[in-house]
Coordinates of C-alpha atoms in Angstrom, one line a residue:
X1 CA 93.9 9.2 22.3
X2 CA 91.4 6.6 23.8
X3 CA 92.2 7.1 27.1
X4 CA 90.0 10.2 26.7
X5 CA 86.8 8.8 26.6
X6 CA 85.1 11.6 29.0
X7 CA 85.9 14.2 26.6
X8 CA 83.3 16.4 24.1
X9 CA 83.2 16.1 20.5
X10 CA 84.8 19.7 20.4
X11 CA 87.4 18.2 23.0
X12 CA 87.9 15.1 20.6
X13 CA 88.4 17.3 17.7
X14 CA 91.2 19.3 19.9
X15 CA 92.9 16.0 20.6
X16 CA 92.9 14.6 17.3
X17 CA 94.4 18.2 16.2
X18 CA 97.5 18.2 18.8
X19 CA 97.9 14.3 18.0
X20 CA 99.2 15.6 15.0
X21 CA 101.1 19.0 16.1
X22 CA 98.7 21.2 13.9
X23 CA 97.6 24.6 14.0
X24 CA 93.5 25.6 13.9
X25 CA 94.2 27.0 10.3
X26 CA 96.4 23.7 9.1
X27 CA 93.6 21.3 10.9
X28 CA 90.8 23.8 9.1
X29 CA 92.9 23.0 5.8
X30 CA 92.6 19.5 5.8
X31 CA 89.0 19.1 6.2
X32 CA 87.2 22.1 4.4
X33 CA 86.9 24.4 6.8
X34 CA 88.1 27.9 8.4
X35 CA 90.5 28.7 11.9
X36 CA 87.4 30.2 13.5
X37 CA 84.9 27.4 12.7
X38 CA 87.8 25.3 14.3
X39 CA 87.9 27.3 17.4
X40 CA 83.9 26.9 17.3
X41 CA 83.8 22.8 17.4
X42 CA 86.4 22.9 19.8
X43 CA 84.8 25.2 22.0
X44 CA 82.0 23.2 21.6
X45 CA 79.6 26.3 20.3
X46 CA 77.7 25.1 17.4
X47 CA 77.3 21.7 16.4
X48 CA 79.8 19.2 15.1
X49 CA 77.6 17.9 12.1
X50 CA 78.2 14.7 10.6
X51 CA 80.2 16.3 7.4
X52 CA 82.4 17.1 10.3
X53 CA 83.2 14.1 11.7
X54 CA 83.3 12.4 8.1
X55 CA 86.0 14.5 6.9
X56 CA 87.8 14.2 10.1
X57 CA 87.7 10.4 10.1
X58 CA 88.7 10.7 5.8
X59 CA 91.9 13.1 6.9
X60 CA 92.9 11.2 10.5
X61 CA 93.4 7.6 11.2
X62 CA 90.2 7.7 13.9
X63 CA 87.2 6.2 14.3
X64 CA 83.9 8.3 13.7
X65 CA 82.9 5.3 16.7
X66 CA 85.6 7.1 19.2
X67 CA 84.6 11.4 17.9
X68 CA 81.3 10.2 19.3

């Protein structure tokens, strides 16, 4: 995944999400939140906050250092 350096948080979070062949309910699942809030980071409308990122980095093996 670090060869995608260039890409927004929202496109991070879509990486880190097909890195591990889940769906945007499944992904939602593991870190507290719903499929359309999902589609929202992703899509980079409204703000990936830091509880984002934190529960991302607690469910994934990445490094909050690389979501930013």
């Amino acid at each position: 995944m670090s060869e995608q350096r260039s890409a927004s948080i929202g496109g991070r979070i879509r990486l880190v999400r097909h890195h591990f062949a889940l769906g945007q309910e499944s992904f939602g699942e593991k870190i507290g939140m719903s499929a359309n809030r999902i589609s929202e980071l992703e899509n980079n409308k409204g703000g990936a906050g830091a509880g984002v990122l934190v529960a991302i980095c607690r469910e994934f093996p990445v490094s909050h250092e690389w979501m930013l």
